[in-house]
């Protein structure tokens, strides 16, 4: 037999004894009336204790339900925010990967541009050009020995200048690529800072919403505890404030609401809603 059913049994016993007492009073059997009065008083004490026990049980259940609701909502809140943060990380990483991939292709294009625009053709120096003219004059003058010597010097100088030209061109291309990479590094750092700023804003929003959620349940707990204390005081006959006098009396509460919704149930519905 549950608590509510046992409470009904006691109530029915009291009701029957009250009816029997009334009949005995009418029959002027006062000794038996006195015995019934003691029995009724004892049952009322038992009823009072049972009411308080049920009230405590309802209060405990109400606290447990509120805590369960809080933990469920907090778990859902954290899961949702974990998903939001994870999605943000994934989106940021995709953006970084795409930016890096685009940069790699741009590096290839930039190298080609530099190689095709920096000193596209080798230009002999003035000294080399003068040696070539001297060789041609020596040939015309029939000085072939001098022409051969000049030819050998020209080939050596030409190889030297072509090698130097190629080295200068490579250096110019590499320097251009260094400048290009530095610009990329600056852009990628700015992109990462923007990602971090967005993440910080999400974390701030999460903390703010978490504080609101906690405060919501702190307020619910405080209201629940205040209402429970009022109900406890009423059932123990201690409550004398105006708020307390507007509540139902202990007997009326349990006699009239045992089979229907109690104030505790109504409070639970309010919390759940």
mmCIF file of C-alpha atoms in Angstrom:
data_model
loop_
_atom_site.group_PDB
_atom_site.id
_atom_site.type_symbol
_atom_site.label_atom_id
_atom_site.label_comp_id
_atom_site.label_asym_id
_atom_site.label_seq_id
_atom_site.Cartn_x
_atom_site.Cartn_y
_atom_site.Cartn_z
ATOM 1 C CA UNK A 1 0.000 0.000 0.000
ATOM 2 C CA UNK A 2 1.477 3.351 -1.015
ATOM 3 C CA UNK A 3 1.510 6.456 1.140
ATOM 4 C CA UNK A 4 -1.469 8.080 -0.571
ATOM 5 C CA UNK A 5 -3.577 4.948 -0.124
ATOM 6 C CA UNK A 6 -2.620 4.552 3.534
ATOM 7 C CA UNK A 7 -3.535 8.185 4.052
ATOM 8 C CA UNK A 8 -6.997 7.535 2.635
ATOM 9 C CA UNK A 9 -7.396 4.559 4.944
ATOM 10 C CA UNK A 10 -6.647 6.710 7.999
ATOM 11 C CA UNK A 11 -8.985 9.405 6.767
ATOM 12 C CA UNK A 12 -11.767 6.872 6.272
ATOM 13 C CA UNK A 13 -11.131 5.467 9.751
ATOM 14 C CA UNK A 14 -11.413 8.924 11.268
ATOM 15 C CA UNK A 15 -14.581 9.631 9.302
ATOM 16 C CA UNK A 16 -16.209 6.386 10.474
ATOM 17 C CA UNK A 17 -15.195 6.999 14.096
ATOM 18 C CA UNK A 18 -16.544 10.560 13.895
ATOM 19 C CA UNK A 19 -19.878 9.217 12.683
ATOM 20 C CA UNK A 20 -19.889 6.562 15.382
ATOM 21 C CA UNK A 21 -18.973 9.160 18.000
ATOM 22 C CA UNK A 22 -21.882 11.327 16.894
ATOM 23 C CA UNK A 23 -24.280 8.413 17.315
ATOM 24 C CA UNK A 24 -22.885 7.605 20.764
ATOM 25 C CA UNK A 25 -23.240 11.255 21.818
ATOM 26 C CA UNK A 26 -26.868 11.112 20.722
ATOM 27 C CA UNK A 27 -27.243 7.938 22.782
ATOM 28 C CA UNK A 28 -25.500 9.697 25.723
ATOM 29 C CA UNK A 29 -22.911 6.906 26.001
ATOM 30 C CA UNK A 30 -20.230 9.300 27.103
ATOM 31 C CA UNK A 31 -17.663 6.751 28.296
ATOM 32 C CA UNK A 32 -17.597 5.192 24.842
ATOM 33 C CA UNK A 33 -17.553 8.681 23.336
ATOM 34 C CA UNK A 34 -14.476 9.434 25.439
ATOM 35 C CA UNK A 35 -12.741 6.264 24.194
ATOM 36 C CA UNK A 36 -13.552 7.142 20.588
ATOM 37 C CA UNK A 37 -12.302 10.677 21.160
ATOM 38 C CA UNK A 38 -8.897 9.314 22.228
ATOM 39 C CA UNK A 39 -8.829 6.947 19.243
ATOM 40 C CA UNK A 40 -9.674 9.778 16.876
ATOM 41 C CA UNK A 41 -6.999 11.992 18.472
ATOM 42 C CA UNK A 42 -4.400 9.249 18.032
ATOM 43 C CA UNK A 43 -5.480 8.718 14.441
ATOM 44 C CA UNK A 44 -5.230 12.430 13.800
ATOM 45 C CA UNK A 45 -1.674 12.397 15.176
ATOM 46 C CA UNK A 46 -0.905 9.447 12.923
ATOM 47 C CA UNK A 47 -2.580 11.248 10.036
ATOM 48 C CA UNK A 48 -0.533 14.370 10.746
ATOM 49 C CA UNK A 49 2.703 12.394 10.753
ATOM 50 C CA UNK A 50 1.705 10.623 7.543
ATOM 51 C CA UNK A 51 0.872 13.965 5.910
ATOM 52 C CA UNK A 52 4.264 15.375 6.844
ATOM 53 C CA UNK A 53 6.025 12.213 5.628
ATOM 54 C CA UNK A 54 4.200 12.454 2.302
ATOM 55 C CA UNK A 55 5.016 16.160 2.099
ATOM 56 C CA UNK A 56 8.707 15.441 2.695
ATOM 57 C CA UNK A 57 8.619 12.721 0.068
ATOM 58 C CA UNK A 58 6.970 15.059 -2.413
ATOM 59 C CA UNK A 59 9.544 17.735 -1.648
ATOM 60 C CA UNK A 60 12.387 15.280 -2.179
ATOM 61 C CA UNK A 61 10.883 14.128 -5.466
ATOM 62 C CA UNK A 62 10.398 17.727 -6.514
ATOM 63 C CA UNK A 63 14.053 18.527 -5.780
ATOM 64 C CA UNK A 64 15.225 15.409 -7.602
ATOM 65 C CA UNK A 65 13.072 16.241 -10.616
ATOM 66 C CA UNK A 66 14.367 19.801 -10.744
ATOM 67 C CA UNK A 67 17.968 18.614 -10.488
ATOM 68 C CA UNK A 68 17.354 16.016 -13.190
ATOM 69 C CA UNK A 69 15.822 18.657 -15.453
ATOM 70 C CA UNK A 70 18.804 20.913 -14.830
ATOM 71 C CA UNK A 71 21.348 18.172 -15.586
ATOM 72 C CA UNK A 72 19.473 17.158 -18.753
ATOM 73 C CA UNK A 73 19.262 20.730 -20.001
ATOM 74 C CA UNK A 74 22.899 21.383 -19.073
ATOM 75 C CA UNK A 75 23.989 18.231 -20.914
ATOM 76 C CA UNK A 76 22.000 19.244 -24.000
ATOM 77 C CA UNK A 77 23.418 22.763 -23.752
ATOM 78 C CA UNK A 78 27.020 21.501 -23.587
ATOM 79 C CA UNK A 79 26.506 19.007 -26.423
ATOM 80 C CA UNK A 80 25.024 21.706 -28.648
ATOM 81 C CA UNK A 81 27.871 24.081 -27.921
ATOM 82 C CA UNK A 82 30.499 21.368 -28.415
ATOM 83 C CA UNK A 83 28.987 20.756 -31.850
ATOM 84 C CA UNK A 84 29.008 24.488 -32.619
ATOM 85 C CA UNK A 85 32.680 24.832 -31.608
ATOM 86 C CA UNK A 86 33.660 21.678 -33.508
ATOM 87 C CA UNK A 87 31.859 22.908 -36.639
ATOM 88 C CA UNK A 88 33.641 26.251 -36.298
ATOM 89 C CA UNK A 89 37.027 24.488 -36.041
ATOM 90 C CA UNK A 90 36.245 22.415 -39.127
ATOM 91 C CA UNK A 91 35.110 25.461 -41.099
ATOM 92 C CA UNK A 92 38.246 27.390 -40.089
ATOM 93 C CA UNK A 93 40.520 24.491 -41.028
ATOM 94 C CA UNK A 94 38.850 24.133 -44.428
ATOM 95 C CA UNK A 95 39.329 27.842 -45.032
ATOM 96 C CA UNK A 96 43.014 27.595 -44.055
ATOM 97 C CA UNK A 97 43.545 24.548 -46.274
ATOM 98 C CA UNK A 98 41.906 26.251 -49.237
ATOM 99 C CA UNK A 99 43.930 29.403 -48.656
ATOM 100 C CA UNK A 100 47.179 27.391 -48.483
ATOM 101 C CA UNK A 101 46.304 25.396 -51.591
ATOM 102 C CA UNK A 102 45.538 28.591 -53.472
ATOM 103 C CA UNK A 103 48.829 30.068 -52.272
ATOM 104 C CA UNK A 104 50.782 27.081 -53.587
ATOM 105 C CA UNK A 105 49.288 27.564 -57.041
ATOM 106 C CA UNK A 106 49.923 31.299 -56.812
ATOM 107 C CA UNK A 107 53.572 30.562 -55.976
ATOM 108 C CA UNK A 108 53.921 28.568 -59.195
ATOM 109 C CA UNK A 109 52.307 31.363 -61.173
ATOM 110 C CA UNK A 110 54.494 33.963 -59.490
ATOM 111 C CA UNK A 111 57.691 32.020 -60.246
ATOM 112 C CA UNK A 112 56.705 31.760 -63.897
ATOM 113 C CA UNK A 113 55.910 35.450 -64.001
ATOM 114 C CA UNK A 114 59.232 36.420 -62.432
ATOM 115 C CA UNK A 115 61.262 34.117 -64.636
ATOM 116 C CA UNK A 116 59.595 35.495 -67.766
ATOM 117 C CA UNK A 117 59.824 39.142 -66.799
ATOM 118 C CA UNK A 118 63.308 39.488 -65.244
ATOM 119 C CA UNK A 119 66.033 39.981 -67.907
ATOM 120 C CA UNK A 120 64.458 37.631 -70.415
ATOM 121 C CA UNK A 121 67.471 37.854 -72.768
ATOM 122 C CA UNK A 122 71.165 37.762 -72.017
ATOM 123 C CA UNK A 123 72.892 41.056 -72.864
ATOM 124 C CA UNK A 124 76.680 40.970 -73.339
ATOM 125 C CA UNK A 125 78.703 43.556 -71.482
ATOM 126 C CA UNK A 126 80.422 46.482 -73.247
ATOM 127 C CA UNK A 127 83.797 44.812 -72.738
ATOM 128 C CA UNK A 128 82.605 41.614 -74.391
ATOM 129 C CA UNK A 129 81.098 43.513 -77.300
ATOM 130 C CA UNK A 130 84.399 45.385 -77.748
ATOM 131 C CA UNK A 131 86.332 42.089 -77.812
ATOM 132 C CA UNK A 132 83.978 40.780 -80.530
ATOM 133 C CA UNK A 133 84.614 43.889 -82.671
ATOM 134 C CA UNK A 134 88.375 43.509 -82.175
ATOM 135 C CA UNK A 135 88.194 39.873 -83.283
ATOM 136 C CA UNK A 136 86.268 40.856 -86.416
ATOM 137 C CA UNK A 137 88.898 43.521 -87.268
ATOM 138 C CA UNK A 138 91.697 40.988 -86.741
ATOM 139 C CA UNK A 139 89.998 38.576 -89.130
ATOM 140 C CA UNK A 140 89.619 41.314 -91.773
ATOM 141 C CA UNK A 141 93.219 42.282 -91.284
ATOM 142 C CA UNK A 142 94.289 38.662 -91.706
ATOM 143 C CA UNK A 143 95.678 38.510 -88.196
ATOM 144 C CA UNK A 144 94.285 35.035 -87.552
ATOM 145 C CA UNK A 145 96.521 34.243 -84.603
ATOM 146 C CA UNK A 146 95.244 37.352 -82.809
ATOM 147 C CA UNK A 147 91.699 36.517 -83.910
ATOM 148 C CA UNK A 148 92.002 33.020 -82.402
ATOM 149 C CA UNK A 149 93.296 34.399 -79.131
ATOM 150 C CA UNK A 150 90.444 36.904 -79.030
ATOM 151 C CA UNK A 151 87.933 34.175 -79.905
ATOM 152 C CA UNK A 152 89.102 32.059 -76.962
ATOM 153 C CA UNK A 153 88.889 35.078 -74.630
ATOM 154 C CA UNK A 154 85.443 35.928 -75.985
ATOM 155 C CA UNK A 155 84.110 32.396 -75.300
ATOM 156 C CA UNK A 156 85.503 32.429 -71.782
ATOM 157 C CA UNK A 157 84.061 35.878 -71.054
ATOM 158 C CA UNK A 158 80.750 34.928 -72.624
ATOM 159 C CA UNK A 159 80.464 31.786 -70.438
ATOM 160 C CA UNK A 160 81.337 33.822 -67.363
ATOM 161 C CA UNK A 161 78.768 36.534 -68.125
ATOM 162 C CA UNK A 162 76.029 34.005 -68.999
ATOM 163 C CA UNK A 163 76.661 32.117 -65.746
ATOM 164 C CA UNK A 164 76.608 35.370 -63.784
ATOM 165 C CA UNK A 165 73.412 36.417 -65.575
ATOM 166 C CA UNK A 166 71.718 33.097 -64.734
ATOM 167 C CA UNK A 167 72.799 33.413 -61.083
ATOM 168 C CA UNK A 168 71.510 36.976 -60.846
ATOM 169 C CA UNK A 169 68.255 35.918 -62.445
ATOM 170 C CA UNK A 170 67.812 33.050 -59.970
ATOM 171 C CA UNK A 171 68.576 35.382 -57.065
ATOM 172 C CA UNK A 172 66.084 37.928 -58.352
ATOM 173 C CA UNK A 173 63.401 35.253 -58.769
ATOM 174 C CA UNK A 174 64.050 33.810 -55.290
ATOM 175 C CA UNK A 175 63.960 37.258 -53.717
ATOM 176 C CA UNK A 176 60.680 37.932 -55.469
ATOM 177 C CA UNK A 177 59.311 34.643 -54.120
ATOM 178 C CA UNK A 178 60.564 35.507 -50.610
ATOM 179 C CA UNK A 179 58.614 38.743 -50.765
ATOM 180 C CA UNK A 180 55.592 36.824 -52.077
ATOM 181 C CA UNK A 181 55.827 34.275 -49.218
ATOM 182 C CA UNK A 182 56.137 37.050 -46.633
ATOM 183 C CA UNK A 183 52.955 38.615 -47.952
ATOM 184 C CA UNK A 184 51.294 35.195 -47.740
ATOM 185 C CA UNK A 185 52.484 34.677 -44.151
ATOM 186 C CA UNK A 186 51.013 38.032 -43.180
ATOM 187 C CA UNK A 187 47.688 37.118 -44.794
ATOM 188 C CA UNK A 188 47.593 33.672 -43.179
ATOM 189 C CA UNK A 189 48.344 35.164 -39.752
ATOM 190 C CA UNK A 190 45.539 37.692 -40.213
ATOM 191 C CA UNK A 191 43.221 34.838 -41.198
ATOM 192 C CA UNK A 192 44.197 32.850 -38.085
ATOM 193 C CA UNK A 193 43.652 35.926 -35.897
ATOM 194 C CA UNK A 194 40.197 36.346 -37.436
ATOM 195 C CA UNK A 195 39.444 32.688 -36.678
ATOM 196 C CA UNK A 196 40.642 33.101 -33.082
ATOM 197 C CA UNK A 197 38.552 36.236 -32.645
ATOM 198 C CA UNK A 198 35.489 34.344 -33.867
ATOM 199 C CA UNK A 199 36.262 31.480 -31.489
ATOM 200 C CA UNK A 200 36.674 33.896 -28.569
ATOM 201 C CA UNK A 201 33.298 35.441 -29.365
ATOM 202 C CA UNK A 202 31.692 31.987 -29.387
ATOM 203 C CA UNK A 203 33.276 31.154 -26.026
ATOM 204 C CA UNK A 204 32.030 34.417 -24.543
ATOM 205 C CA UNK A 205 28.530 33.689 -25.851
ATOM 206 C CA UNK A 206 28.700 30.151 -24.439
ATOM 207 C CA UNK A 207 29.750 31.404 -20.989
ATOM 208 C CA UNK A 208 26.984 34.033 -21.048
ATOM 209 C CA UNK A 209 24.299 31.501 -21.974
ATOM 210 C CA UNK A 210 25.659 29.035 -19.413
ATOM 211 C CA UNK A 211 25.398 31.719 -16.701
ATOM 212 C CA UNK A 212 21.800 32.429 -17.740
ATOM 213 C CA UNK A 213 20.974 28.712 -17.575
ATOM 214 C CA UNK A 214 22.514 28.343 -14.118
ATOM 215 C CA UNK A 215 20.789 31.480 -12.831
ATOM 216 C CA UNK A 216 17.474 30.180 -14.190
ATOM 217 C CA UNK A 217 17.750 27.014 -12.123
ATOM 218 C CA UNK A 218 19.062 28.878 -9.092
ATOM 219 C CA UNK A 219 15.908 30.978 -9.188
ATOM 220 C CA UNK A 220 13.744 27.865 -9.635
ATOM 221 C CA UNK A 221 15.476 26.183 -6.694
ATOM 222 C CA UNK A 222 15.065 29.243 -4.505
ATOM 223 C CA UNK A 223 11.368 29.576 -5.370
ATOM 224 C CA UNK A 224 10.847 25.847 -4.852
ATOM 225 C CA UNK A 225 12.621 25.885 -1.477
ATOM 226 C CA UNK A 226 10.598 28.921 -0.344
ATOM 227 C CA UNK A 227 7.341 27.274 -1.355
ATOM 228 C CA UNK A 228 8.351 24.009 0.273
ATOM 229 C CA UNK A 229 9.220 25.819 3.496
ATOM 230 C CA UNK A 230 5.825 27.565 3.436
ATOM 231 C CA UNK A 231 4.061 24.226 2.935
ATOM 232 C CA UNK A 232 6.121 22.622 5.699
ATOM 233 C CA UNK A 233 5.336 25.451 8.088
ATOM 234 C CA UNK A 234 1.642 25.236 7.243
ATOM 235 C CA UNK A 235 1.497 21.499 7.912
ATOM 236 C CA UNK A 236 3.431 21.919 11.151
ATOM 237 C CA UNK A 237 1.187 24.802 12.222
ATOM 238 C CA UNK A 238 4.087 27.279 12.312
ATOM 239 C CA UNK A 239 3.233 29.565 9.410
ATOM 240 C CA UNK A 240 1.544 32.827 10.447
ATOM 241 C CA UNK A 241 2.325 35.172 7.552
ATOM 242 C CA UNK A 242 -0.260 36.442 5.102
ATOM 243 C CA UNK A 243 1.217 34.201 2.436
ATOM 244 C CA UNK A 244 0.766 31.219 4.717
ATOM 245 C CA UNK A 245 -2.834 32.041 5.587
ATOM 246 C CA UNK A 246 -3.755 32.036 1.934
ATOM 247 C CA UNK A 247 -2.718 28.380 1.635
ATOM 248 C CA UNK A 248 -5.068 25.531 2.439
ATOM 249 C CA UNK A 249 -4.929 24.042 5.899
ATOM 250 C CA UNK A 250 -3.144 20.668 6.300
ATOM 251 C CA UNK A 251 -6.342 18.710 6.849
ATOM 252 C CA UNK A 252 -8.182 20.299 3.946
ATOM 253 C CA UNK A 253 -5.187 19.818 1.678
ATOM 254 C CA UNK A 254 -4.855 16.112 2.268
ATOM 255 C CA UNK A 255 -8.532 15.329 2.665
ATOM 256 C CA UNK A 256 -9.594 17.121 -0.495
ATOM 257 C CA UNK A 257 -6.557 16.552 -2.760
ATOM 258 C CA UNK A 258 -5.350 13.050 -1.993
ATOM 259 C CA UNK A 259 -6.806 11.589 -5.167
ATOM 260 C CA UNK A 260 -6.157 14.705 -7.285
ATOM 261 C CA UNK A 261 -3.203 16.999 -7.838
ATOM 262 C CA UNK A 262 -1.487 18.286 -4.693
ATOM 263 C CA UNK A 263 0.223 21.712 -4.358
ATOM 264 C CA UNK A 264 3.475 19.819 -4.875
ATOM 265 C CA UNK A 265 2.212 18.400 -8.146
ATOM 266 C CA UNK A 266 1.061 21.835 -9.225
ATOM 267 C CA UNK A 267 4.510 23.211 -8.366
ATOM 268 C CA UNK A 268 6.150 20.410 -10.367
ATOM 269 C CA UNK A 269 3.986 21.238 -13.370
ATOM 270 C CA UNK A 270 5.055 24.871 -13.071
ATOM 271 C CA UNK A 271 8.745 23.885 -13.008
ATOM 272 C CA UNK A 272 8.338 21.465 -15.920
ATOM 273 C CA UNK A 273 6.544 24.091 -17.995
#
